[in-house]
Amino acid sequence: MKKNKLLRAMSLSDDKYVDEANPALKTKNKAAAKRKLFIALAATLAVLTSLSLWLFIPFKDANADVTQYADSEYYEIIQKLHPLTYRAPRYKNNFEKYVGRALSNIFGAKVESSIEDAGAAENLYVPNYSDSYGGSNGSDPESSTTTGTNTSNNQGYQEVTDNQVEGVIEADLIKRTDTHIFYLDVGATSLRSFSIDGENSKGVGYYDLRSNMPDDFQAHNKTEFYLSLDGKSITLILQHHENDTKRPLVYVQKIDVSDPVNMKFVNGFCISGALNSTRMTNGKLLVLTSFYPKTDFSKPENFVPSIGDTQETMEALPVENLYVPSDVTNATYTVITRLDANTLEHKDSYSLLSYASGAYVSADTIYTWRGLTDKEDLGDGVENNVSKSEIVGVSYKDPTMSLLGSIKVDGTIKDQYSLDQYNGILRVVTTVNENKYQTEKRYGDTVSSLRLERIQNASLYCVDLSTWQTVASVERFAPEGETVRSVRFDGNSAYVCTAVQVTDPVFFFDLSDINNITYTDTGTISGFSTSLIDFADGYLLGIGVGAGGYLKIEVYEEIDGKVVSVCKYEPPKTMYSNDYKSYYIDRENGLIGLGTYTYDPYYQSKYIDEYTVLSFKDRALTEEIRVELDGNPTMKRGVYVDGYFYMFGYNDFKVERLDIKK
């Protein structure tokens, strides 16, 4: 046995040495090694080639050419939108996107490129606008019918909001009937109802705004509502966003409040875009939104405003409902949607491309405007830039809304109170801006500009609406350098406050004869008014700031063609809201109410949230009420009813006795 094992071991050892001495076998082993090396090198090269292709092949940009949409009914609009919304990819390829970005993060190096991300087709085009939307007008409420019994005798609509135009109502955070007050507590995301019972008043009902809304809904600061004439239904105006793209979306909801203790959802309607403003008149609900298109033209809903009963059923407006000016300067639409105020049934829509600055609504026409700049080459590298506003009018009286006309005026329009339609004439007040620049090219295509001259002033224009031509004007009537701070029209009169920093004159215009417009002013006084209000017995009320930048309320009167100060109220270190709808204006009883907050270094939070009520009698302003009330001054509301003043804030409610002596 041992001998056999020894022989086998010797045999294996001999075979090993024989194999090692065999040249053919050595060659075979070397070839195998080379094959392995080649395979490894080929695999490495393939990986490097693939990586290079992935890094350096240019991104495809499907939106660079829009001729593929030539058969679309919206092709004309696509051609107008494309130059304004197209953004080439930020990075040319993945090398710039990832390696360049990494180098930038590590070393602070910047990989230069004029191109945006390849996914830009999914981005929204949002122009850089200041939010100049104001919003209101007012008058007799619409008739409304709502099913259900009136178990609480909730009847008799009583107007609380100081509407701008008679016959047109504006939405607000507060409305009331004879028996109940409804307050929209935006901070608490709730609609609340309160009994009107003096010191015994209390909250009786609650409706959660998140009901019948997407799970991630949060109340927007433009959330408002209307109350029907019979006091039985509320129309909520809510803003949220689309589920997928997160673009702004307006929800209009009808709420049954025939029983204020148990408020119930009825139905709703959806409109694409951000809320601009709303009006209600003669059974019509007008909703104005600003729609920002996507840069993807594959579906009309991406770049055309849409409407529908629900978000899932929304459809793009037909092309005949879209107005496209010849010179499109921005890609934002102003969308006007008209609904039946009682049922929220869609009646008509009209959209204006390139308009988004604001809106004023008269008894029969919606006016909106856009800002433009006229540039004139004066030679020798000098350019003159003049700000302009183009105003368009859209009639909403007929079954189908229609464009009436347009006109350009010099200057920028502050808000809807800067316009007024009266006896066939549209009156407009603007801030005029004119700048001269010296331009020269430096460093290749880089252009440097030096402002040589700046002109800033105020102008008044009168436009004949039968011809849409300017028939009268008073140009640059203010001291040089002043801007328009507030405007109020009252029949044949107009009041304009202009200011530089914290000094202002208030101008009075007599417009009874537009062929002979006369005006006078107060001269320079401290502070300026952010709101001018035609008040009790022909007085003019100004709410604004004093020389120190804090609240000042002043009363003026016009005597022998001159505007003079009667009295003023200036509490120390008190701030206020400049949103006109947050003020309670009671001309009959001479009352002014507004939310305020006062700086107090000894108070725990340094600021005291308050509500202040003033009375104007015997040519003097008197502080009647000043109580602590939680909340942002813009969101606070108040109302006087039968000897009591009711005040509402964030999760807060106060009632104070107030005897009015006339």
XYZ file of C-alpha atoms in Angstrom:
662
model
C 0.000 0.000 0.000
C 2.774 2.435 0.966
C 4.710 1.524 -2.163
C 1.713 2.389 -4.408
C 1.225 5.790 -2.769
C 4.894 6.609 -3.209
C 4.777 5.684 -6.891
C 1.719 7.881 -7.490
C 3.341 10.833 -5.797
C 6.466 10.435 -7.879
C 4.336 10.196 -11.029
C 2.475 13.449 -10.255
C 5.718 15.232 -9.524
C 7.187 14.057 -12.791
C 4.096 15.215 -14.712
C 4.418 18.640 -13.173
C 7.994 19.059 -14.273
C 7.146 17.742 -17.710
C 4.353 20.308 -18.100
C 6.600 23.147 -17.029
C 9.189 22.075 -19.542
C 6.645 22.001 -22.411
C 6.976 25.226 -24.646
C 3.571 24.768 -26.294
C 1.847 24.801 -22.961
C 3.667 28.004 -21.965
C 2.442 29.711 -25.130
C -1.105 28.624 -24.437
C -1.051 30.105 -20.933
C 0.349 33.428 -22.186
C -2.399 33.664 -24.821
C -5.048 33.112 -22.169
C -3.568 35.871 -20.033
C -3.496 38.236 -22.996
C -7.126 37.458 -23.765
C -8.090 38.316 -20.190
C -6.131 41.558 -20.367
C -7.733 42.465 -23.698
C -11.209 41.769 -22.360
C -10.493 43.920 -19.313
C -9.137 46.749 -21.475
C -12.088 46.491 -23.875
C -14.551 46.579 -20.993
C -12.772 49.582 -19.487
C -12.763 51.356 -22.853
C -16.475 50.606 -23.318
C -17.232 52.033 -19.875
C -15.120 55.121 -20.571
C -16.752 55.568 -23.992
C -20.227 55.237 -22.500
C -19.316 57.638 -19.707
C -17.896 60.113 -22.218
C -21.017 59.892 -24.336
C -23.188 60.366 -21.256
C -21.090 63.312 -20.107
C -20.551 65.130 -23.391
C -23.452 64.382 -25.767
C -25.517 67.626 -25.890
C -28.919 67.616 -24.224
C -31.881 67.461 -26.552
C -34.110 70.542 -26.408
C -37.553 69.746 -27.777
C -38.784 73.295 -27.129
C -36.205 75.084 -29.283
C -38.482 74.800 -32.327
C -42.277 75.232 -32.125
C -43.120 74.510 -35.772
C -44.141 71.040 -34.629
C -47.270 72.719 -33.208
C -48.224 74.445 -36.475
C -51.485 72.481 -36.680
C -52.640 73.602 -33.222
C -55.522 76.082 -33.019
C -53.351 77.932 -30.486
C -50.337 78.181 -32.820
C -50.483 81.995 -33.021
C -50.382 82.155 -29.229
C -47.546 79.625 -29.094
C -45.536 81.806 -31.474
C -46.122 84.832 -29.225
C -45.314 82.966 -26.015
C -42.226 81.112 -27.199
C -39.769 84.054 -27.368
C -40.890 85.171 -23.902
C -40.941 81.808 -22.155
C -38.246 79.762 -23.891
C -35.251 79.063 -21.732
C -32.470 76.962 -23.258
C -31.076 74.228 -20.978
C -28.839 75.662 -18.311
C -26.183 73.025 -18.967
C -25.026 71.844 -22.389
C -24.393 68.312 -21.173
C -24.040 66.153 -18.079
C -20.379 67.130 -17.646
C -21.397 70.741 -17.046
C -24.399 69.694 -15.016
C -22.599 67.428 -12.536
C -18.820 67.880 -12.801
C -18.979 71.631 -13.270
C -21.432 72.013 -10.411
C -19.216 69.838 -8.174
C -16.154 71.930 -9.010
C -18.133 75.054 -8.232
C -19.162 73.660 -4.864
C -15.644 72.469 -3.990
C -13.401 75.190 -5.350
C -15.791 78.046 -5.945
C -15.077 77.742 -9.667
C -17.825 78.759 -12.062
C -18.414 76.836 -15.263
C -19.760 79.525 -17.556
C -22.874 78.712 -19.545
C -25.810 80.687 -20.832
C -27.955 77.599 -20.783
C -30.434 76.346 -18.222
C -31.314 72.896 -17.002
C -32.563 70.402 -19.567
C -35.725 70.012 -17.559
C -36.644 73.661 -18.079
C -39.601 72.644 -20.239
C -41.354 71.703 -17.023
C -40.634 75.020 -15.335
C -43.155 77.803 -14.977
C -42.661 81.194 -16.551
C -43.257 83.683 -13.720
C -42.500 87.314 -14.585
C -40.959 89.647 -12.042
C -43.933 91.763 -11.055
C -44.549 93.748 -7.937
C -47.876 92.856 -6.470
C -49.893 95.907 -7.336
C -53.248 94.230 -7.422
C -55.837 96.116 -5.461
C -59.225 95.053 -5.406
C -62.628 96.280 -4.934
C -65.715 98.054 -5.893
C -69.198 97.893 -4.544
C -72.957 98.301 -4.453
C -76.298 96.568 -4.081
C -75.859 92.834 -3.487
C -77.161 90.228 -5.869
C -80.300 88.217 -5.325
C -79.553 84.669 -4.218
C -81.552 81.556 -3.486
C -80.318 78.647 -1.421
C -82.138 75.476 -0.466
C -82.884 74.817 3.198
C -84.989 76.420 5.870
C -83.945 79.506 7.756
C -83.925 78.005 11.225
C -82.256 81.028 12.827
C -84.121 83.883 11.135
C -80.828 84.832 9.458
C -82.186 87.548 7.168
C -81.476 91.020 5.854
C -78.086 91.628 4.214
C -76.390 94.736 5.606
C -73.362 96.138 3.783
C -70.182 96.393 5.840
C -67.503 96.893 3.176
C -66.859 100.386 1.806
C -67.248 99.532 -1.886
C -65.608 101.737 -4.491
C -68.325 101.693 -7.164
C -72.047 101.846 -6.543
C -73.749 98.760 -7.923
C -70.661 96.540 -7.622
C -69.801 94.582 -4.459
C -66.345 93.495 -3.376
C -65.443 90.455 -1.346
C -64.193 90.896 2.206
C -63.354 89.057 5.417
C -66.557 90.254 7.100
C -70.240 90.394 6.117
C -73.430 90.514 8.167
C -77.187 90.131 8.267
C -79.634 91.622 10.778
C -78.936 88.785 13.194
C -75.451 87.400 12.512
C -71.924 88.475 11.616
C -69.726 86.206 9.481
C -65.952 86.557 9.801
C -63.295 84.759 7.787
C -60.439 84.017 10.189
C -57.762 83.279 7.599
C -55.069 82.604 10.191
C -57.251 79.956 11.827
C -58.396 78.588 8.421
C -62.037 78.985 9.366
C -65.274 80.805 8.588
C -67.055 81.762 11.814
C -70.548 83.036 12.576
C -71.442 85.229 15.558
C -74.765 86.307 16.999
C -75.518 90.042 17.124
C -76.606 90.515 20.731
C -74.465 93.246 22.247
C -72.539 92.119 25.314
C -74.207 88.688 25.048
C -72.910 88.070 21.518
C -71.009 84.844 20.982
C -69.629 82.560 18.310
C -72.303 80.122 17.149
C -70.928 78.404 14.032
C -67.676 77.194 12.505
C -66.761 76.033 8.996
C -63.298 74.582 8.363
C -61.894 76.005 5.109
C -59.972 72.764 4.622
C -63.242 70.922 4.101
C -63.671 69.884 0.455
C -60.133 71.037 -0.340
C -56.891 69.076 -0.980
C -55.145 67.747 2.124
C -52.265 70.234 1.897
C -54.510 73.323 1.655
C -53.533 76.417 3.614
C -55.535 79.640 3.560
C -54.048 82.352 1.345
C -53.970 86.003 2.374
C -56.357 86.840 -0.485
C -59.045 84.477 0.813
C -62.365 86.372 0.908
C -66.107 85.803 0.624
C -69.492 87.207 -0.388
C -72.850 86.974 1.390
C -76.097 86.727 -0.575
C -78.910 89.275 -0.253
C -81.113 86.873 1.696
C -78.231 86.007 4.015
C -78.548 82.290 3.314
C -75.449 81.546 1.226
C -71.796 82.481 1.224
C -69.444 82.374 -1.763
C -65.891 81.576 -0.679
C -62.916 82.612 -2.818
C -59.951 80.359 -2.014
C -56.518 80.020 -3.581
C -54.487 76.815 -3.636
C -52.502 75.017 -6.339
C -52.743 72.206 -8.845
C -51.984 68.757 -7.461
C -49.238 67.893 -9.965
C -47.603 71.138 -11.154
C -48.267 73.217 -8.004
C -49.323 76.147 -10.190
C -51.792 78.567 -8.521
C -55.458 77.592 -8.705
C -58.564 79.459 -7.507
C -61.416 77.550 -5.896
C -64.844 79.195 -5.727
C -67.189 77.482 -3.255
C -70.849 77.953 -2.383
C -71.642 77.448 1.334
C -75.176 77.130 2.733
C -75.399 79.356 5.839
C -79.189 79.410 6.170
C -78.461 77.894 9.573
C -75.373 79.808 10.807
C -74.818 77.138 13.443
C -74.423 74.401 10.830
C -72.783 75.760 7.650
C -72.588 73.277 4.751
C -70.710 72.962 1.443
C -72.945 73.042 -1.670
C -70.735 73.064 -4.794
C -67.639 74.627 -6.314
C -65.767 75.788 -9.414
C -62.046 75.885 -10.333
C -60.099 78.512 -12.308
C -56.405 78.278 -13.163
C -54.150 81.109 -12.039
C -53.393 83.274 -9.015
C -56.228 85.340 -7.558
C -56.211 88.960 -8.681
C -59.579 90.241 -7.448
C -63.313 89.593 -7.636
C -66.572 91.531 -7.969
C -70.252 90.691 -7.650
C -73.026 92.649 -9.348
C -76.551 91.955 -10.584
C -76.295 88.194 -10.129
C -72.857 88.003 -11.785
C -69.693 86.867 -10.035
C -66.540 88.139 -11.762
C -63.295 86.380 -10.863
C -60.029 87.861 -12.139
C -56.928 85.688 -12.056
C -53.353 85.903 -13.333
C -52.261 82.792 -15.231
C -48.585 81.905 -15.709
C -47.989 79.441 -18.587
C -45.588 76.518 -18.638
C -43.011 76.393 -21.403
C -44.309 73.021 -22.605
C -46.733 73.443 -25.528
C -47.638 69.762 -25.875
C -50.983 70.290 -24.073
C -53.150 73.450 -24.210
C -53.704 73.294 -20.438
C -49.981 73.966 -19.988
C -50.068 77.403 -21.584
C -53.762 78.383 -21.884
C -55.985 79.234 -18.872
C -58.381 76.449 -17.858
C -61.686 76.201 -15.982
C -63.930 73.429 -14.680
C -66.277 72.283 -11.928
C -63.395 70.336 -10.385
C -59.642 70.271 -10.850
C -59.936 66.949 -12.669
C -62.474 68.259 -15.226
C -60.731 71.539 -16.103
C -60.351 72.353 -19.812
C -58.433 75.054 -21.681
C -60.365 78.100 -22.894
C -61.164 78.097 -26.626
C -58.959 80.293 -28.777
C -61.812 82.723 -29.532
C -61.901 83.647 -25.816
C -58.280 84.819 -25.844
C -57.170 88.364 -26.680
C -53.590 88.624 -27.946
C -52.212 92.147 -28.549
C -49.856 92.742 -31.447
C -46.963 93.510 -29.087
C -46.850 90.854 -26.388
C -44.448 92.104 -23.710
C -44.893 89.408 -21.067
C -46.327 85.919 -20.907
C -48.896 86.477 -18.158
C -52.632 86.324 -18.812
C -55.330 88.285 -17.024
C -58.276 85.877 -16.983
C -61.847 87.113 -16.443
C -64.326 84.391 -15.500
C -68.027 85.183 -15.158
C -70.149 82.828 -13.062
C -73.781 82.827 -12.011
C -73.587 84.264 -8.496
C -76.348 81.956 -7.250
C -75.308 78.602 -8.739
C -71.641 79.086 -9.796
C -72.620 77.998 -13.297
C -70.003 79.114 -15.809
C -71.349 81.825 -18.135
C -68.351 83.199 -19.996
C -64.589 83.704 -19.874
C -62.252 86.189 -21.493
C -58.476 86.192 -21.261
C -55.975 88.913 -22.122
C -52.395 87.866 -22.812
C -49.666 90.223 -21.603
C -51.855 91.929 -18.970
C -51.452 91.396 -15.248
C -50.900 94.690 -13.443
C -54.309 95.241 -11.857
C -58.021 95.802 -12.426
C -60.743 98.389 -11.881
C -64.385 97.385 -12.361
C -67.160 99.864 -13.130
C -70.870 99.101 -13.383
C -70.454 97.711 -16.911
C -66.754 97.440 -17.778
C -63.625 95.743 -16.483
C -60.451 97.774 -16.964
C -57.038 96.168 -16.712
C -53.635 97.505 -17.638
C -50.025 96.611 -18.286
C -46.804 98.551 -17.894
C -44.700 99.430 -20.939
C -41.528 101.406 -21.587
C -41.069 103.648 -24.610
C -37.406 103.896 -25.561
C -36.057 106.688 -27.768
C -32.513 106.882 -29.126
C -31.367 110.504 -28.770
C -27.997 109.872 -30.401
C -24.451 109.823 -29.018
C -25.328 106.806 -26.900
C -28.111 108.618 -25.036
C -31.428 106.796 -24.599
C -34.655 108.219 -23.140
C -37.009 105.776 -21.363
C -40.604 106.799 -20.588
C -42.917 104.593 -18.523
C -46.369 104.003 -20.032
C -49.551 102.164 -19.125
C -51.816 100.550 -21.695
C -55.403 100.264 -20.436
C -57.979 97.969 -22.033
C -61.706 97.821 -21.359
C -63.794 94.632 -21.460
C -67.586 94.846 -21.365
C -69.242 92.260 -19.111
C -72.903 93.356 -19.437
C -73.814 91.331 -22.532
C -74.102 87.515 -22.613
C -70.637 87.412 -24.190
C -67.810 89.574 -22.880
C -66.121 91.730 -25.507
C -63.151 94.048 -25.901
C -64.188 97.718 -26.080
C -60.886 99.433 -26.783
C -57.484 100.394 -25.431
C -55.338 103.469 -24.858
C -51.808 104.274 -23.723
C -51.055 107.011 -21.205
C -47.782 108.195 -19.730
C -46.871 106.841 -16.320
C -47.639 103.916 -14.040
C -50.962 103.215 -12.316
C -50.823 102.606 -8.551
C -54.090 100.710 -8.051
C -57.768 100.549 -9.011
C -58.533 103.739 -7.069
C -56.425 105.612 -9.625
C -59.160 105.015 -12.246
C -62.776 106.133 -12.369
C -65.482 105.915 -15.034
C -67.914 108.839 -14.935
C -70.391 110.068 -17.566
C -68.615 108.322 -20.438
C -65.169 109.529 -19.388
C -62.433 107.384 -17.879
C -60.295 109.455 -15.506
C -56.788 108.131 -14.736
C -54.027 109.370 -12.428
C -50.466 108.119 -12.984
C -46.944 108.527 -11.669
C -44.764 109.672 -14.572
C -41.229 108.300 -14.814
C -38.749 109.463 -17.448
C -35.075 108.532 -17.404
C -32.194 109.477 -19.702
C -29.257 107.060 -19.861
C -25.794 107.288 -21.393
C -24.918 103.816 -22.661
C -21.666 102.416 -23.964
C -20.291 98.971 -24.708
C -17.494 97.726 -22.508
C -15.808 94.379 -22.135
C -17.146 92.861 -25.333
C -20.940 92.826 -25.361
C -21.319 94.191 -21.822
C -23.302 97.449 -21.796
C -22.856 99.985 -19.019
C -25.461 102.671 -18.350
C -25.154 105.960 -16.544
C -28.386 107.760 -15.650
C -28.099 111.358 -16.758
C -31.520 112.627 -15.724
C -34.598 111.388 -13.869
C -38.017 113.013 -14.047
C -40.734 111.844 -11.637
C -44.112 113.517 -11.311
C -47.880 112.956 -11.508
C -50.416 113.376 -14.327
C -54.194 113.221 -14.785
C -55.816 112.001 -18.026
C -59.435 112.031 -19.219
C -60.328 109.446 -21.885
C -63.506 109.600 -23.995
C -64.798 106.011 -23.946
C -66.735 106.463 -27.187
C -63.478 106.990 -29.098
C -60.828 105.784 -26.635
C -58.949 109.041 -27.136
C -57.523 111.405 -24.526
C -59.700 114.534 -24.483
C -58.155 116.365 -21.520
C -55.127 116.110 -19.276
C -53.201 117.867 -16.535
C -49.630 116.695 -16.878
C -46.898 116.864 -14.274
C -48.916 118.861 -11.786
C -46.985 117.843 -8.646
C -43.655 119.124 -7.316
C -40.764 117.488 -9.169
C -39.743 114.101 -7.778
C -43.126 113.243 -6.223
C -45.055 109.991 -6.737
C -48.760 109.241 -6.425
C -49.551 107.793 -2.987
C -53.362 107.740 -3.092
C -56.287 108.857 -5.255
C -60.007 109.316 -4.634
C -62.617 110.328 -7.225
C -65.958 111.705 -6.060
C -68.257 112.722 -8.905
C -66.852 115.884 -10.483
C -64.018 116.018 -7.948
C -60.723 114.201 -7.639
C -58.274 114.163 -4.747
C -54.657 113.113 -5.235
C -51.947 112.744 -2.605
C -48.355 112.860 -3.867
C -45.219 112.593 -1.782
C -41.457 112.455 -1.590
C -40.429 110.503 1.498
C -42.753 111.808 4.255
C -44.024 115.166 3.006
C -47.111 115.505 0.877
C -49.516 117.890 -0.732
C -53.124 116.797 -1.310
C -54.476 118.108 -4.626
C -58.123 118.914 -5.293
C -59.293 118.804 -8.948
C -62.536 120.301 -10.229
C -63.535 118.077 -13.177
C -66.979 119.566 -13.811
C -65.676 121.019 -17.098
C -62.973 118.817 -18.595
C -62.161 121.586 -21.065
C -61.232 123.790 -18.122
C -59.867 121.583 -15.334
C -58.744 123.546 -12.281
C -56.886 122.350 -9.217
C -55.348 123.484 -5.957
C -53.469 121.830 -3.110
C -52.756 121.926 0.606
C -49.128 122.837 0.174
C -46.431 120.772 1.857
C -47.544 119.000 5.033
C -45.888 116.314 7.145
C -46.507 112.687 6.226
C -48.646 111.333 3.414
C -51.937 109.484 2.949
C -51.945 105.918 1.635
C -55.756 106.124 1.351
C -58.005 109.105 0.637
C -61.705 108.691 1.487
C -64.729 110.859 0.812
C -66.119 111.044 4.343
C -69.089 112.433 6.241
C -70.649 115.788 5.287
C -68.268 116.441 2.403
C -65.048 116.070 4.372
C -62.015 114.222 3.011
C -60.355 111.612 5.209
C -56.694 110.673 4.827
C -55.220 107.549 6.430
C -51.453 107.294 6.227
C -48.236 108.103 8.043
C -46.927 111.183 9.787
C -43.453 112.681 9.772
C -42.151 109.952 12.073
C -43.415 107.138 9.862
C -46.234 106.128 12.237
C -50.012 106.251 11.832
C -51.610 109.584 11.007
C -55.325 110.073 10.310
C -56.247 113.539 9.052
C -59.484 115.222 7.990
C -59.510 117.846 5.214
C -62.099 120.112 3.678
C -62.296 122.101 0.473
C -62.964 125.811 1.062
C -63.008 128.404 -1.715
C -61.064 126.128 -4.029
C -58.437 125.278 -1.412
C -57.828 122.072 0.553
C -57.204 122.729 4.246
C -56.585 120.476 7.237
C -59.372 120.320 9.828
C -57.904 117.962 12.452
C -55.636 114.940 12.811
C -54.954 111.937 15.031
C -51.358 110.775 15.582
C -50.929 108.186 18.357
C -47.277 107.545 19.295
C -45.408 104.616 17.726
C -48.520 103.091 16.176
C -48.450 101.078 12.937
C -51.395 100.175 10.727
C -52.504 98.278 7.615
C -52.512 100.106 4.279
C -55.091 97.661 2.847
C -58.183 99.813 2.301
C -60.613 96.955 2.844
C -59.335 96.508 6.399
C -60.854 99.879 7.376
C -64.364 100.283 8.734
C -65.826 103.479 7.266
C -69.215 104.592 8.641
C -70.113 107.945 7.114
C -73.559 108.077 8.718
C -72.183 107.825 12.257
C -68.794 109.418 11.547
C -66.834 106.316 12.611
C -63.450 104.984 11.516
C -62.183 101.574 12.652
C -58.874 99.874 11.869
C -56.451 97.295 13.196
C -53.255 98.707 14.682
C -50.211 97.614 16.636
C -48.092 99.744 18.939
C -44.430 99.502 19.851
C -43.887 99.216 23.608
C -40.362 98.335 24.826
C -41.761 97.241 28.204
C -44.305 94.847 26.705
C -43.302 91.174 26.541
C -43.343 90.914 22.721
C -42.466 94.620 22.219
C -45.629 95.073 20.131
C -49.238 95.312 21.296
C -51.900 94.143 18.798
C -54.935 96.430 18.983
C -58.091 97.645 17.295
C -58.795 101.389 17.263
C -62.099 103.198 16.712
C -62.333 106.963 16.123
C -65.329 109.245 15.821
C -65.437 112.497 13.882
C -67.775 115.116 15.285
C -67.612 118.831 15.987
C -64.650 119.036 13.589
C -62.519 116.823 15.830
C -61.293 113.214 15.810
C -61.851 111.409 19.117
C -60.466 108.023 20.152
C -63.538 106.068 21.258
C -62.113 102.546 21.557
C -58.611 101.120 21.727
C -58.505 97.496 22.872
C -56.059 94.640 22.523
C -57.022 92.331 19.662
C -54.794 89.555 18.340
C -53.917 89.291 14.682
C -52.379 91.008 11.688
C -53.895 94.503 11.174
C -54.603 93.618 7.531
C -56.853 90.736 8.647
C -58.696 92.493 11.488
C -62.239 93.711 10.922
C -64.853 95.687 12.839
C -68.481 96.787 12.515
C -70.867 99.027 14.453
C -74.404 97.732 15.110
C -77.022 99.391 17.336
C -74.821 100.875 20.037
C -72.094 98.226 20.026
C -68.838 97.875 18.157
C -67.842 94.313 17.199
C -64.141 93.561 16.532
C -62.587 90.408 15.047
C -58.999 89.138 14.872
C -56.988 85.934 14.878
C -58.951 83.599 17.170
C -60.137 86.745 18.940
C -63.453 88.579 19.286
C -64.334 91.707 21.288
C -67.522 93.729 21.820
C -67.542 97.268 23.236
C -70.432 99.580 24.067
C -70.327 102.728 21.916
C -72.934 105.460 22.253
C -73.079 107.722 19.230
C -74.186 111.290 19.849
C -75.233 113.125 16.726
